[in-house]
CSV table of C-alpha atoms and ligand atoms in Angstrom, one decimal:
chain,number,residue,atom,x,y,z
A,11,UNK,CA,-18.6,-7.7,-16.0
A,12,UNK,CA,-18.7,-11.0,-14.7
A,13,UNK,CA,-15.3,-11.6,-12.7
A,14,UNK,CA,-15.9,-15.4,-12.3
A,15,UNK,CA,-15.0,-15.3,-16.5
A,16,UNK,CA,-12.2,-13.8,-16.3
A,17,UNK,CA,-10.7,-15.1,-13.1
A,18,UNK,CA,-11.5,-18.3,-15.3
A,19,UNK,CA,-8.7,-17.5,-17.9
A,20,UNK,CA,-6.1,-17.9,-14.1
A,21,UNK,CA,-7.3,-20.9,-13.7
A,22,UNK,CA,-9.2,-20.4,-10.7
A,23,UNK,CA,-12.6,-22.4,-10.4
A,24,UNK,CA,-15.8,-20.6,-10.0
A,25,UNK,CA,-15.8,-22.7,-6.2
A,26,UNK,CA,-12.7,-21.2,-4.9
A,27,UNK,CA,-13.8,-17.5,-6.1
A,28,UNK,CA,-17.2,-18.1,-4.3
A,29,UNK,CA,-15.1,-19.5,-1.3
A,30,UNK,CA,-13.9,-16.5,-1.0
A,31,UNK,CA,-16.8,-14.3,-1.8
A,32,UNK,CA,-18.0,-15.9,1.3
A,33,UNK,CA,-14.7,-15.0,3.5
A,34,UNK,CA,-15.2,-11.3,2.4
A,35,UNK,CA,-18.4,-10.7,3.3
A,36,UNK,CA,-17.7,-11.4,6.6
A,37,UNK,CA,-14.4,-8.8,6.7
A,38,UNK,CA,-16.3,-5.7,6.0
A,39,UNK,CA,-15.5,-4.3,9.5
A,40,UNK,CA,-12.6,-5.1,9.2
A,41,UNK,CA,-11.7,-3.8,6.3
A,42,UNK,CA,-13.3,-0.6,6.7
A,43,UNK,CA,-11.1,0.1,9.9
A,44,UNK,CA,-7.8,-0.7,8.3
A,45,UNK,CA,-9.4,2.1,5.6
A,46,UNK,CA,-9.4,4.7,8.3
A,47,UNK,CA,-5.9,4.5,9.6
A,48,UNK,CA,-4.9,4.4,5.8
A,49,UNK,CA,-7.2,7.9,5.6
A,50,UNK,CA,-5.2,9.4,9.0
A,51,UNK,CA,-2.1,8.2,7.7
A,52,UNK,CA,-2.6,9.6,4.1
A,53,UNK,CA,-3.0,13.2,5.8
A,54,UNK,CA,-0.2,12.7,7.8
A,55,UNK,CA,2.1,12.1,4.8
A,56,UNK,CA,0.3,14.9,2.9
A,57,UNK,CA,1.3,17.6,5.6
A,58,UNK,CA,4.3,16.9,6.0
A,59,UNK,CA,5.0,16.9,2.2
A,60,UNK,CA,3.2,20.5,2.4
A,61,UNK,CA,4.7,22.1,5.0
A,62,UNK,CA,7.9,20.8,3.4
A,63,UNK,CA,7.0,22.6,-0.2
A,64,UNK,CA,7.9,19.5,-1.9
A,65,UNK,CA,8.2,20.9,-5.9
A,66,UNK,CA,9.6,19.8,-8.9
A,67,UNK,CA,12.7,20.5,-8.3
A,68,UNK,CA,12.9,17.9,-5.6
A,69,UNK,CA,12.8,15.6,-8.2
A,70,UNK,CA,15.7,16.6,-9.8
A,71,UNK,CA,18.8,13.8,-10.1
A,72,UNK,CA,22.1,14.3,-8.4
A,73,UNK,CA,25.5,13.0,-8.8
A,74,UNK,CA,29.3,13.1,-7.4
A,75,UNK,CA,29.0,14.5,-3.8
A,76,UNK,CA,25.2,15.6,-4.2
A,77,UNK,CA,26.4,18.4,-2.2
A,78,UNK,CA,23.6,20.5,-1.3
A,79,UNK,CA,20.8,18.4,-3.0
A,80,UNK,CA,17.6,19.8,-2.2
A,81,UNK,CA,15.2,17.1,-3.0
A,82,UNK,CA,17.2,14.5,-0.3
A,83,UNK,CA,17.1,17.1,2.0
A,84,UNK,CA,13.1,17.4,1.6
A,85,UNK,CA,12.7,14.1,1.8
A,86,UNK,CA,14.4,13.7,5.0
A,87,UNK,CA,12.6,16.5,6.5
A,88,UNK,CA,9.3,14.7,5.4
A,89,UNK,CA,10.2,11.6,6.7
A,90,UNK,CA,11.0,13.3,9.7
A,91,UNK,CA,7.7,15.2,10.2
A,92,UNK,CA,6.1,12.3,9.2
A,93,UNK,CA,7.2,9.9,12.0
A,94,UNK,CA,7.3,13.0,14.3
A,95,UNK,CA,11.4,12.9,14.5
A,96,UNK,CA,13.7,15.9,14.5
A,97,UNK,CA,16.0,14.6,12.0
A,98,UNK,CA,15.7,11.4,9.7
A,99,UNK,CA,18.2,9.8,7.3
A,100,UNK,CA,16.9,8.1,4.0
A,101,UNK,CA,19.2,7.7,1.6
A,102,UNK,CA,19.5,4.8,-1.7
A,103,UNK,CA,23.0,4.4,-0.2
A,104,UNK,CA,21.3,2.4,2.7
A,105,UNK,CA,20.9,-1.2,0.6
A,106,UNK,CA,18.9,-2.7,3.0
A,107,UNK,CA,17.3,-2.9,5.8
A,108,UNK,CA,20.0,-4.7,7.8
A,109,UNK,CA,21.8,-2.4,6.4
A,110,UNK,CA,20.0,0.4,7.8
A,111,UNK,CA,19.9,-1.3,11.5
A,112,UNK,CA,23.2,-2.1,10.9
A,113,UNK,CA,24.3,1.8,10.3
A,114,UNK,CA,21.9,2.8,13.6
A,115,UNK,CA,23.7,0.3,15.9
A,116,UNK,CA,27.3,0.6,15.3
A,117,UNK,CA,26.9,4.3,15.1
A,118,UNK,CA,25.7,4.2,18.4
A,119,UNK,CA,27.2,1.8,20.3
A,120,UNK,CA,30.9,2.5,21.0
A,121,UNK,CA,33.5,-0.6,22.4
A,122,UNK,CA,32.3,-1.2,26.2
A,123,UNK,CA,29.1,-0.8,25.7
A,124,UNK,CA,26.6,-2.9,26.1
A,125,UNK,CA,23.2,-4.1,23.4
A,126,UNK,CA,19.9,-5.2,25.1
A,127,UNK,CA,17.3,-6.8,23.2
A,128,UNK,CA,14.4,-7.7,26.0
A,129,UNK,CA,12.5,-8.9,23.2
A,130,UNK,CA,13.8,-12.6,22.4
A,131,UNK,CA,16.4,-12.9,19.6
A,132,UNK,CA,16.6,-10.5,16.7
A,133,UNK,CA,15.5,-11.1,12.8
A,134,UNK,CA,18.0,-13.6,11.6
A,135,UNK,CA,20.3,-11.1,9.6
A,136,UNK,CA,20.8,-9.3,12.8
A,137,UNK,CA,22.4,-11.8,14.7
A,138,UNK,CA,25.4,-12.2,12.7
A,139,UNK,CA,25.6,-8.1,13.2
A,140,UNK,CA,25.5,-8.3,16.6
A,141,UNK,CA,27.7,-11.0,16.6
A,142,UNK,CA,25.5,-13.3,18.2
A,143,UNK,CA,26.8,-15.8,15.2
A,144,UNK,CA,30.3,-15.0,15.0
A,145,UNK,CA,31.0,-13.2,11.3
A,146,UNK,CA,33.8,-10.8,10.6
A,147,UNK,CA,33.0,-7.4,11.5
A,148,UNK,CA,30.3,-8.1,14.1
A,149,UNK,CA,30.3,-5.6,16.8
A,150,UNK,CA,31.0,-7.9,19.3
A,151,UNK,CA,34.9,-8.0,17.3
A,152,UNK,CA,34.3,-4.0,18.3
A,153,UNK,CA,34.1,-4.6,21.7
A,154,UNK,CA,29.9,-4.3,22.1
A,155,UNK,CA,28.6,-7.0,23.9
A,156,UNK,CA,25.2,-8.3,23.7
A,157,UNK,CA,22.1,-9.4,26.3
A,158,UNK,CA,19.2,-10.9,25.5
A,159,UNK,CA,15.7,-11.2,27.7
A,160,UNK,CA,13.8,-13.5,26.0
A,161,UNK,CA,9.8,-13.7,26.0
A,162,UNK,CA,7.6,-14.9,28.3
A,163,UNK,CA,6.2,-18.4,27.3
A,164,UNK,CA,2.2,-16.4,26.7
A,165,UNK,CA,4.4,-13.6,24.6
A,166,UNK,CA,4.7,-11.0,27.5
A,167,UNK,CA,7.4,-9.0,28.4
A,168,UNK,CA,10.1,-10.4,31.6
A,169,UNK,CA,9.7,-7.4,33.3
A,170,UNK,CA,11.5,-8.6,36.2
A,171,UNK,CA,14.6,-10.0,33.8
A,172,UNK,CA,14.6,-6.9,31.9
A,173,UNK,CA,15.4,-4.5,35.4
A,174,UNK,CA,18.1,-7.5,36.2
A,175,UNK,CA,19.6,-7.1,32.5
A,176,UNK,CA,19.8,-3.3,32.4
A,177,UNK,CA,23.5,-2.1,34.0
A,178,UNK,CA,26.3,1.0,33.7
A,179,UNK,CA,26.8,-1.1,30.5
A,180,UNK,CA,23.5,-0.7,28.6
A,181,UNK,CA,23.7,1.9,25.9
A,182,UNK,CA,20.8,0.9,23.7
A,183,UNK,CA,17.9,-1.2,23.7
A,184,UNK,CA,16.9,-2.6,20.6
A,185,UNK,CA,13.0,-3.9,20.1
A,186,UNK,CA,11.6,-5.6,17.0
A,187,UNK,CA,7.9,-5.2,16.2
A,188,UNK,CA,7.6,-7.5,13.8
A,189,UNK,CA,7.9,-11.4,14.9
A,190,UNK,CA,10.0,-11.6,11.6
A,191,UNK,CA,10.5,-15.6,10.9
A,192,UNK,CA,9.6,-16.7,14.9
A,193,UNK,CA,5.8,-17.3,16.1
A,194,UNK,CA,5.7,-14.7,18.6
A,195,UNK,CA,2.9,-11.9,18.4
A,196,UNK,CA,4.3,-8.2,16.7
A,197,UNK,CA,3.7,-6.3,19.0
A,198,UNK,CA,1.0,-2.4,19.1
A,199,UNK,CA,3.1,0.2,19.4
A,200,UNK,CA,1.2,0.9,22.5
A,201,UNK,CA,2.8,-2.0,23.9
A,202,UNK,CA,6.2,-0.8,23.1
A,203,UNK,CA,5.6,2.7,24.3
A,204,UNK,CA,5.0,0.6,27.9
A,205,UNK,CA,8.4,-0.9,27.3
A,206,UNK,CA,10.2,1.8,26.4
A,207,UNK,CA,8.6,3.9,29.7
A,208,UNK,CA,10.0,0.7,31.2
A,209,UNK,CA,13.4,0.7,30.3
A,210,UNK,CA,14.0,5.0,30.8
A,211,UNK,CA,12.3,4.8,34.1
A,212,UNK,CA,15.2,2.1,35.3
A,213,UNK,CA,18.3,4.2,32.9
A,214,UNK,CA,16.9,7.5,31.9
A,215,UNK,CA,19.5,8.2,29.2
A,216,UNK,CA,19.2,4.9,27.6
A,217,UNK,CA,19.0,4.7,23.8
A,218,UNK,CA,15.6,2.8,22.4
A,219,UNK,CA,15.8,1.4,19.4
A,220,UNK,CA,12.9,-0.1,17.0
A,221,UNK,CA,13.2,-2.1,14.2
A,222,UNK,CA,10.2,-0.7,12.3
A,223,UNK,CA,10.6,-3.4,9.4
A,224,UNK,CA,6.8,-4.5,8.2
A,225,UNK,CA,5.4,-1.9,10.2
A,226,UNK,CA,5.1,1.2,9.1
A,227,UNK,CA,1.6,2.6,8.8
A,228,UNK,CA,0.0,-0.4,10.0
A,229,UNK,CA,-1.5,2.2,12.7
A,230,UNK,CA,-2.0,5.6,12.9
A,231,UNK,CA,0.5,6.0,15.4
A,232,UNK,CA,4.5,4.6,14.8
A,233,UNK,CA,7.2,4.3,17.8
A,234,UNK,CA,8.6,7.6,17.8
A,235,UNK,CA,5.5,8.8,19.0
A,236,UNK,CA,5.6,6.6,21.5
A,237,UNK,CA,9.2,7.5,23.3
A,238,UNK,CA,12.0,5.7,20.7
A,239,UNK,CA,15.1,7.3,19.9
A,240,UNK,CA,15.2,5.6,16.4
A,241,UNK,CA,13.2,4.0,14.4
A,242,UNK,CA,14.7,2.1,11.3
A,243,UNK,CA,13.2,0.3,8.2
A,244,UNK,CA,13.8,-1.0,4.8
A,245,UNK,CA,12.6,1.4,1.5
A,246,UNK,CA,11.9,-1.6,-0.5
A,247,UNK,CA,9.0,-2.6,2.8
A,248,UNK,CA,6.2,-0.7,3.4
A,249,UNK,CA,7.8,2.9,3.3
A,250,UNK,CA,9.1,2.3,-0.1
A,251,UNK,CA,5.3,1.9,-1.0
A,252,UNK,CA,6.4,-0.5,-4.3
A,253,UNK,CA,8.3,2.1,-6.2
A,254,UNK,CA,11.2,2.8,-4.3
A,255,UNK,CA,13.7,0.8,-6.2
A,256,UNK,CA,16.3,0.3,-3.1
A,257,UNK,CA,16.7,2.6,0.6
A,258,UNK,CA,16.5,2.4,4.0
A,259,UNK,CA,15.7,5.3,6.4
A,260,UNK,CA,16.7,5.8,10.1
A,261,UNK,CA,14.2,8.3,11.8
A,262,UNK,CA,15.6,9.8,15.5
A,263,UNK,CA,17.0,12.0,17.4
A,264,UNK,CA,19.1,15.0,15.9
A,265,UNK,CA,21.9,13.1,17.8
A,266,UNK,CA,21.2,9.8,16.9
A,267,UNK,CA,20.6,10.6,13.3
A,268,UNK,CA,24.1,12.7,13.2
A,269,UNK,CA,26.5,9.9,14.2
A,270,UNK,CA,24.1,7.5,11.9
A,271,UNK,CA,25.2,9.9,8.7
A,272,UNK,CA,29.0,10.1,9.7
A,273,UNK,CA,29.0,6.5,10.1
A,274,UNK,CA,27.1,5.9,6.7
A,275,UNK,CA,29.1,8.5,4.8
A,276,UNK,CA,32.1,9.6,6.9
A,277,UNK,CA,33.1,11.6,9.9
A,278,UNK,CA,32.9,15.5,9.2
A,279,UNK,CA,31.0,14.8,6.0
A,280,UNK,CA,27.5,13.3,7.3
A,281,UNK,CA,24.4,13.8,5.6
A,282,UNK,CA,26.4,16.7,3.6
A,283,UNK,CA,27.2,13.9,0.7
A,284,UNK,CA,25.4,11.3,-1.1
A,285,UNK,CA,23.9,11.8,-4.7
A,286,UNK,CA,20.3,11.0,-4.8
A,287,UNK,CA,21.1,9.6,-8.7
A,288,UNK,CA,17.6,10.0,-10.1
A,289,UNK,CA,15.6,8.2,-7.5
A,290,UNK,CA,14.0,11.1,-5.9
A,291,UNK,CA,10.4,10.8,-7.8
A,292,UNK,CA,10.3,7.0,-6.7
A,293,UNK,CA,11.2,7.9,-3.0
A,294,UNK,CA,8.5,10.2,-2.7
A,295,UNK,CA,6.1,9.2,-5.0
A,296,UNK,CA,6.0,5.4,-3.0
A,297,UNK,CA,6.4,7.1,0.6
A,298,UNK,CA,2.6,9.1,-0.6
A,299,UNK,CA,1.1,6.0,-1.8
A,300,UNK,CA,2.7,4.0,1.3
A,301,UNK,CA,-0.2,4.3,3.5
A,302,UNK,CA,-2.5,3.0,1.3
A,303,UNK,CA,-0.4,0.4,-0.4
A,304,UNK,CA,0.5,-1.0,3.2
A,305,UNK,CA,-3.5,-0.8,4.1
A,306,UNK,CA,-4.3,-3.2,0.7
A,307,UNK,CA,-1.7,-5.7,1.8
A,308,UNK,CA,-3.0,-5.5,5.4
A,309,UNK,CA,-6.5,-6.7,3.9
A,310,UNK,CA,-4.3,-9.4,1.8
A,311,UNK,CA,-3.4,-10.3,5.0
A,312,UNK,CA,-6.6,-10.3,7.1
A,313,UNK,CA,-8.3,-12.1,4.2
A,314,UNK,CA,-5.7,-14.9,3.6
A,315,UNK,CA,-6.0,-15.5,8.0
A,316,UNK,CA,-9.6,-15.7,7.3
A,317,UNK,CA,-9.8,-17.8,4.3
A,318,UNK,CA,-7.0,-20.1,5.2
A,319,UNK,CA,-8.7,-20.6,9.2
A,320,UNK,CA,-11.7,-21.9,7.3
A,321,UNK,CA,-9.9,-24.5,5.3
A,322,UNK,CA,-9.0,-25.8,9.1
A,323,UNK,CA,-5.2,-24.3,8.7
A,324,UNK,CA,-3.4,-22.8,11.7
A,325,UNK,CA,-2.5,-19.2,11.2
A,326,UNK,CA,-0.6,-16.3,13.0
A,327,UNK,CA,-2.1,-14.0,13.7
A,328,UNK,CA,-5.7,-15.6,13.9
A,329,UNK,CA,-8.7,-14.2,11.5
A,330,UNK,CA,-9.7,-11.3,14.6
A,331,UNK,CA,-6.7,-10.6,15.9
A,332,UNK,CA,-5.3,-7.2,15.4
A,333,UNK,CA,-2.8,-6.2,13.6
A,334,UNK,CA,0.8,-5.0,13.7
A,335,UNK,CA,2.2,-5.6,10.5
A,336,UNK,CA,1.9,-7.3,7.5
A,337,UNK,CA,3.0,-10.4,7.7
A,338,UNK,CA,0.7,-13.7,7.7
A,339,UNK,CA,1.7,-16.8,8.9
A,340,UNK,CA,-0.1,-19.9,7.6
A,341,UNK,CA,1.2,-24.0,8.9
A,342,UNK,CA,0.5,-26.2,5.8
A,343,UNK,CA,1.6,-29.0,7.2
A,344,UNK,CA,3.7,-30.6,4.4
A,345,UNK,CA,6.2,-29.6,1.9
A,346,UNK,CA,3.9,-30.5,-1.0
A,347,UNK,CA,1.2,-28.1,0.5
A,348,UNK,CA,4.2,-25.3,0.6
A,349,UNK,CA,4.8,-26.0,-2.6
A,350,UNK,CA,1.3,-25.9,-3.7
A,351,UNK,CA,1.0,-22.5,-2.0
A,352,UNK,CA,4.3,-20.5,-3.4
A,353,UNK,CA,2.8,-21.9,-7.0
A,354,UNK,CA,-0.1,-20.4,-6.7
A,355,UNK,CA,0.8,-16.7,-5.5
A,356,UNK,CA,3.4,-16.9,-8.5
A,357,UNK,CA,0.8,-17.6,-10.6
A,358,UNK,CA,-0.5,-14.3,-10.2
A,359,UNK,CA,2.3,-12.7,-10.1
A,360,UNK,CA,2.5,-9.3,-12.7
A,361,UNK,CA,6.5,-10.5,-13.2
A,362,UNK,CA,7.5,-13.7,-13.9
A,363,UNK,CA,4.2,-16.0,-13.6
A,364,UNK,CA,5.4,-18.3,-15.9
A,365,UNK,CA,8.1,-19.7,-13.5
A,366,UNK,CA,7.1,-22.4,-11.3
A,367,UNK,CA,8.8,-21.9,-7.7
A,368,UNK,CA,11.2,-25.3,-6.2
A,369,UNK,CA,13.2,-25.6,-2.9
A,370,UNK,CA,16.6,-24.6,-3.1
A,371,UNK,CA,19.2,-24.4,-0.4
A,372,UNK,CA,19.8,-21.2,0.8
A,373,UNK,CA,22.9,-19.1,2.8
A,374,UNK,CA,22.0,-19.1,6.7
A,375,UNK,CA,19.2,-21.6,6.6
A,376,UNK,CA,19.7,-25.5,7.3
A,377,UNK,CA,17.2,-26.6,5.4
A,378,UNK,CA,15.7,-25.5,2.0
A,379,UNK,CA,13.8,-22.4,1.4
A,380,UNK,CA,10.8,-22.2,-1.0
A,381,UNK,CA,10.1,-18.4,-2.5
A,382,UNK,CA,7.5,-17.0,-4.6
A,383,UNK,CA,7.9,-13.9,-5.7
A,384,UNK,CA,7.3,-11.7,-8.9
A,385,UNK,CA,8.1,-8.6,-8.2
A,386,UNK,CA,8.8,-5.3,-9.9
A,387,UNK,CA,11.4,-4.5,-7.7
A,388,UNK,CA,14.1,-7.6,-6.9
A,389,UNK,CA,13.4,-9.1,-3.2
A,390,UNK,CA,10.5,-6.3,-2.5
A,391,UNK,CA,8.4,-8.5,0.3
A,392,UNK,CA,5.5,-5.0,-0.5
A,393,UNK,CA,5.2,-6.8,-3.3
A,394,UNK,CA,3.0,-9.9,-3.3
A,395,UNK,CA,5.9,-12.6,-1.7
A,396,UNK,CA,5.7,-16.0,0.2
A,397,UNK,CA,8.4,-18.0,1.5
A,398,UNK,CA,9.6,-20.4,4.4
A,399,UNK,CA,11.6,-23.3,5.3
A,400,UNK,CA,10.9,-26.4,4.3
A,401,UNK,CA,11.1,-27.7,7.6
A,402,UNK,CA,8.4,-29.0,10.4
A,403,UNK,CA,5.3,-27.1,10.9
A,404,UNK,CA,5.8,-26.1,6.9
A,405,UNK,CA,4.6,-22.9,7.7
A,406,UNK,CA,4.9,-20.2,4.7
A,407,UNK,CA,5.2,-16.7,5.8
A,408,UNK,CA,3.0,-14.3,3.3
A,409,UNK,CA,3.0,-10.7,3.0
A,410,UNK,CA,2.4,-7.9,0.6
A,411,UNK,CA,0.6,-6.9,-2.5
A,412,UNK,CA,0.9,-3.5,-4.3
A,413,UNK,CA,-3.0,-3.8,-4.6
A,414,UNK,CA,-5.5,-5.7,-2.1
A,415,UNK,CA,-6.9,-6.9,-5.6
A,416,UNK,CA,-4.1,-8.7,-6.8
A,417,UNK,CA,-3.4,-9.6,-3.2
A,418,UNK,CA,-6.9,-11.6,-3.1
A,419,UNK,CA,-6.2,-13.2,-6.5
A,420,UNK,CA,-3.0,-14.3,-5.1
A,421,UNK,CA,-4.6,-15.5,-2.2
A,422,UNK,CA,-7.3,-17.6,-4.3
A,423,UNK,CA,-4.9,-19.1,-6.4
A,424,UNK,CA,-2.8,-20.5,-3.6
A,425,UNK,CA,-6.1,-22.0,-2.6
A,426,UNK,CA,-6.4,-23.3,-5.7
A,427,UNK,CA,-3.5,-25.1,-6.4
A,428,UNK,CA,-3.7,-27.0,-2.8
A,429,UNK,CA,-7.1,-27.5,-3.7
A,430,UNK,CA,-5.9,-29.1,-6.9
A,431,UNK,CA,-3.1,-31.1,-5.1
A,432,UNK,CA,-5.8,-33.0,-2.6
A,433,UNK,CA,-4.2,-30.5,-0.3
A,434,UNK,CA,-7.3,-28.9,1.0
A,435,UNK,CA,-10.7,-29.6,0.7
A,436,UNK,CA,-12.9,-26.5,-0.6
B,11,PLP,C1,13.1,-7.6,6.6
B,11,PLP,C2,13.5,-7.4,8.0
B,11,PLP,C3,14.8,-7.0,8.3
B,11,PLP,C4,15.9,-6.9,7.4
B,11,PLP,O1,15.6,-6.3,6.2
B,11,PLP,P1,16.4,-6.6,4.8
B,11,PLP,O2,15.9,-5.5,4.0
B,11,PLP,O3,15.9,-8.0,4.4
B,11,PLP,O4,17.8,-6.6,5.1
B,11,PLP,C5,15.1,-6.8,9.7
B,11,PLP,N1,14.1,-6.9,10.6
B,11,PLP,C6,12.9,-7.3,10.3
B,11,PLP,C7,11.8,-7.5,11.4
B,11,PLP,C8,12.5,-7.5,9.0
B,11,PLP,O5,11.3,-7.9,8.7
């Protein structure tokens, strides 16, 4: 077996695989660790499926109503034990994971009330939601208004701002873990347990919401344990662990999660409806292999920091750092060197290597947008994905890989093609 040979027949030169031979053996530590949380997370998907007496016919398909559709029920309930919720919604009715933040907010916030997020401005899709960029159907048309605390210039949390922003108003607190598209860190669910204390110690019956996108099963612990009312992600992220073909789940509160169904479906009717349409064995065949699946593209991730910090590139987070989801930030520098970069992780792509990725304008960016993706499942950013705007620092934003081995090949080949460019020196 000889892997430089057939690493060959990619295109990748016997230096850039030795390059990164050299990375690795310095991530075994590393590596090994984010294998342990995958172990405790495993077990803690695999009890709840037991105690649940998931079955075959969980896997049956649904249609029309899906009125009492045992398999969606199941799945909810293990989702829910899972993230140690009382209830949880998942449902392939939730498109997206705006979608699904979407559903938690306006099911919760009611016209007068008032939206907090103390952590800096939300993931771009949000704001036109909130209303934050006015867009028909925002909830600000509904009458929800909307404070922002921002950061602290080293990352922190504004304490002080935060008590000031809280009023009779404030109804529910939303908090993002993952920086998304901006530079600030993610931030340990420890550190949002401290929030959260924060924010119920100055309005005890105030809502906490976290945006769990990217996330999930990064640790061993996720922000329900940790005091949040709901937390909310996309199926076809982490959760979805590759196969879930389209979802989003919202994990809470019985009373949360209640009004989060009767907005979804309809007052009265709830979690009640909603055929499951064959996607059952996806659903909880990808939330099984989740943890590990999120613990190989974490190592894609910790080795691409490592790799690319050698060449003399500026990444987010940094090669030691810890970790609080999956995304890697890398500045290029230049829009050839993004180019460079996209090609290569296409290039390895299972779906649609042979396509060679370009800039394109895209809706909600002002500039243009380079993507490489060859994915299984359209969009999935599990999947083995870079992208960015092709704007100063030219920074691409990486994440994913159904296997660390394909994320490492992925990896490599970017290196390779900037290598190839005069874009980096190996
Ligand atoms: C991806 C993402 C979203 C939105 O999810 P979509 O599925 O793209 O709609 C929201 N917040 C964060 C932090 C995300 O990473």
């Amino acid at each position: 077996m000889n892997l430089s040979t057939i690493y060959k027949q990619f295109g990748l030169s016997p230096a850039v695989l030795a390059l990164g031979e050299a990375v690795l053996a310095d991530l075994e530590e590393r590596f090994a660790a984010i294998d342990q949380t995958a172990e405790y997370d495993q077990a803690k998907v695999l009890l709840a499926m037991q105690k649940n007496k998931v079955d075959a016919p969980c896997f049956a398909a649904t249609t029309g109503y899906g009125y009492d559709d045992v398999g969606r029920e199941k799945l909810e309930r293990v989702y829910a034990d899972t993230f140690h919720t009382p209830a949880a919604l998942v449902r392939p009715q939730i498109t997206c994971g705006t979608h699904a933040l979407t559903v938690a907010l306006s099911a919760n916030l009611l016209p007068g009330d008032e939206l907090l997020s103390p952590v800096g401005a939300p993931y771009d899709t949000l704001q036109e939601v909130i209303g934050i960029r006015p867009s028909p159907c925002s909830l600000a048309e509904y009458g929800v208004t909307y404070r922002q605390v921002d950061l602290r210039p080293a990352g922190g949390f504004d304490y002080d701002a935060i008590r000031e922003a809280i009023n009779d108003k404030t109804k529910l607190i939303t908090i993002q873990r993952s920086k998304g598209y901006a530079t600030r860190p993610s931030f340990s669910v420890a550190r949002i347990g401290e929030l959260i204390a924060f924010c119920k110690k100055i309005k005890p019956d105030v809502l906490c919401m976290v945006d769990n996108c990217y996330g999930e099963f990064v640790e061993a612990v996720e922000p329900s344990d940790v005091g949040a009312d709901m937390v909310v992600g996309s199926l076809i992220k982490n959760p979805g662990g590759g196969l879930a073909p389209i979802g989003g789940y919202i994990c809470g509160t019985k009373e949360c999660v209640d009004r989060c169904a009767y907005r979804l479906s309809a007052p009265g009717l709830g979690q009640e409806v909603g055929a499951n349409l064959g996607l059952l064995p996806a659903l909880f065949q990808g939330f099984f292999l989740a943890p590990t699946v999120t613990a190989g593209a974490l190592k894609g991730a910790v080795f691409a920091a490592n790799l690319y910090e050698r060449l003399g590139f500026p990444v987010i987070p940094n090669g030691v750092e810890s970790r609080h989801d999956i995304i890697q930030a890398i500045t290029l520098g230049s829009r050839e060197a993004m180019i460079a970069f996209c090609k290569g992780i296409q290039a390895a792509a299972p779906v649609d290597s042979y396509v060679s990725p370009v800039p394109a304008p895209m809706p909600g960016y002002d500039s243009d947008v380079i993507m490489a993706a060859g994915a299984f499942v359209q969009g999935s950013s599990i999947e083995l994905s870079a992208d960015g705007p092709i704007r100063p620092p030219y920074a691409v934003y990486f994440q994913g890989g159904l296997t660390w081995q394909h994320a490492k090949l992925g990896i490599l080949l970017s290196v390779q093609k900037l290598a190839e460019a005069g874009l980096a020196t190996i």
